Short mmCIF file of C-alpha atoms in Angstrom, two decimals:
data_model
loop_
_atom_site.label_atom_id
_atom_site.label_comp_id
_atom_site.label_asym_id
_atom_site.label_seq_id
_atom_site.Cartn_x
_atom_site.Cartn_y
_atom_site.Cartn_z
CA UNK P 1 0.00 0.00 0.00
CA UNK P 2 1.63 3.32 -0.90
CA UNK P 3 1.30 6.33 0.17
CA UNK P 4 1.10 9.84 -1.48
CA UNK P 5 3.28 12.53 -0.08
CA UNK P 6 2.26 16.22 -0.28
CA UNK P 7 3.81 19.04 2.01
CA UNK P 8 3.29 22.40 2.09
CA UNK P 9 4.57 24.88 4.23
CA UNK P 10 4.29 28.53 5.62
CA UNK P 11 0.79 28.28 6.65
CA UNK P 12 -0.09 30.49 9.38
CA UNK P 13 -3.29 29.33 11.47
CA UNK P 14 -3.62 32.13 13.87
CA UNK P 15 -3.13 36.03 13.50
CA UNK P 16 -3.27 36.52 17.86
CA UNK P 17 -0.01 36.51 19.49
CA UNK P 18 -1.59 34.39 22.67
CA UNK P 19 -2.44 31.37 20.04
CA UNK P 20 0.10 28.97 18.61
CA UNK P 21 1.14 29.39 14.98
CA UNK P 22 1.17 26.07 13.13
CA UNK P 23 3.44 27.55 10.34
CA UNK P 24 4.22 24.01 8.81
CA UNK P 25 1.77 21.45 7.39
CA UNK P 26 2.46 17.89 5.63
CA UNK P 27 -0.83 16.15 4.13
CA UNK P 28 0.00 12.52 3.73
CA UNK P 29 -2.48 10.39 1.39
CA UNK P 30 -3.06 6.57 1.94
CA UNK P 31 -4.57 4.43 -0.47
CA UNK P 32 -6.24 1.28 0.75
CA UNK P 33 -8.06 -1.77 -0.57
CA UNK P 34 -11.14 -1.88 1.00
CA UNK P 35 -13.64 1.21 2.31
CA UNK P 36 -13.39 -1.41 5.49
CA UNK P 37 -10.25 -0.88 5.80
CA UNK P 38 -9.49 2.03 5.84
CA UNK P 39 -11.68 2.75 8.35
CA UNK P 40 -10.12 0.14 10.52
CA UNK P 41 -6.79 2.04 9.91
CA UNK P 42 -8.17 5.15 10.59
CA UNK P 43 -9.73 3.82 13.92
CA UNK P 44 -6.25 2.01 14.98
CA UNK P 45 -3.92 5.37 14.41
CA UNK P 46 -6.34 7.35 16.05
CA UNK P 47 -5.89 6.11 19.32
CA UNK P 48 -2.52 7.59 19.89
CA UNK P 49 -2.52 11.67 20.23
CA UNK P 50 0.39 13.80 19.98
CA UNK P 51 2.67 13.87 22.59
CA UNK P 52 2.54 17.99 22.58
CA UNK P 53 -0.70 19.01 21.20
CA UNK P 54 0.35 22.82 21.34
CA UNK P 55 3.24 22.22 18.97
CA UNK P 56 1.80 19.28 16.56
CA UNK P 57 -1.79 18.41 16.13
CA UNK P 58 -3.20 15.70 13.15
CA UNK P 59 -5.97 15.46 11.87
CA UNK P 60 -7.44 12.65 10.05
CA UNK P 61 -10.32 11.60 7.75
CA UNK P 62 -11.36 9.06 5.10
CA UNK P 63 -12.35 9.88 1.50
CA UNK P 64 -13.96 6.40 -0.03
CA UNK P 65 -10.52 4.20 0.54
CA UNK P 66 -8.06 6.83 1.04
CA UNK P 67 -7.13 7.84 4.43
CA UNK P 68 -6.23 11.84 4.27
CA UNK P 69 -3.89 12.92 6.99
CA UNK P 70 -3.05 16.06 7.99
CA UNK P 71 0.27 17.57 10.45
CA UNK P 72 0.63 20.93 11.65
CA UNK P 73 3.53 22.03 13.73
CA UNK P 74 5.18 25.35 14.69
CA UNK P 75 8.72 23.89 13.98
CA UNK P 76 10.14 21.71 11.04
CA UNK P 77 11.70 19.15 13.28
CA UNK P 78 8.20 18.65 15.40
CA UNK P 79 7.04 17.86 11.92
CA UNK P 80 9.54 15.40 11.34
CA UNK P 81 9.29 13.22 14.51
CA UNK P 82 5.82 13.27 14.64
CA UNK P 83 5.48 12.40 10.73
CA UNK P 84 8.03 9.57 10.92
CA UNK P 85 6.23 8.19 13.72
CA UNK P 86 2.81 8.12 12.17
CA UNK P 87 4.82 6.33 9.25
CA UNK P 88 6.01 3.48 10.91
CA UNK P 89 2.62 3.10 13.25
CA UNK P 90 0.66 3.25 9.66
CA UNK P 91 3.22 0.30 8.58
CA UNK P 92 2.72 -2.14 11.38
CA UNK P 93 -0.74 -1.36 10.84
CA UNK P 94 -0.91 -2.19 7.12
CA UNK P 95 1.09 -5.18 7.45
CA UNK P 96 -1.25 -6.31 10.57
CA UNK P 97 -3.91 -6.14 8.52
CA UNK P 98 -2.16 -7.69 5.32
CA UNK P 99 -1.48 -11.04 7.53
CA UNK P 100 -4.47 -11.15 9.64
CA UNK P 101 -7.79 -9.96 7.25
CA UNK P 102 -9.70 -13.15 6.18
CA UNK P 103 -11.64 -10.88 3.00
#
């Protein structure tokens, strides 16, 4: 199952100085077999929230059998460790469900 990589960055969330200013973003796109799933993925990764919501959030949702996530972060390297993370959770997940799905 691949993924689709898209990143974009210098978004600014927030114009008051007392919010946080997600100024990075990386929109990850994974394909799946099955509506079913996907959804299952979706469920499993969701479980797990950032570690420091006021520097990272994600946000995740399913469009037919793609699974469309979404990182903000104020720095680069926040990014990075939270978007290699997700990767190798979204890994184990995909090859759980490779080995162990009886459709």
């Amino acid at each position: 199952m691949a993924a689709a990589l898209t990143a974009a960055q210098g978004v600014s969330s927030a114009s008051s100085s007392t919010e946080t200013k997600f100024e990075h973003r990386l929109q990850i796109t994974l394909p799946f077999p099955s509506e079913r799933l996907c959804r299952i993925a979706q469920q499993t990764l969701s479980v797990d929230k950032e570690p420091k919501p006021d520097s990272c959030r994600r946000t995740m949702s399913i469009d037919g059998t793609k699974l469309l996530i979404t990182f903000e972060a104020t720095e680069l390297r926040v990014l990075r460790i939270a978007s290699n993370w997700f990767l190798d959770m979204a890994l184990l997940c995909c090859e759980t469900m490779e080995a162990f799905d009886a459709e």
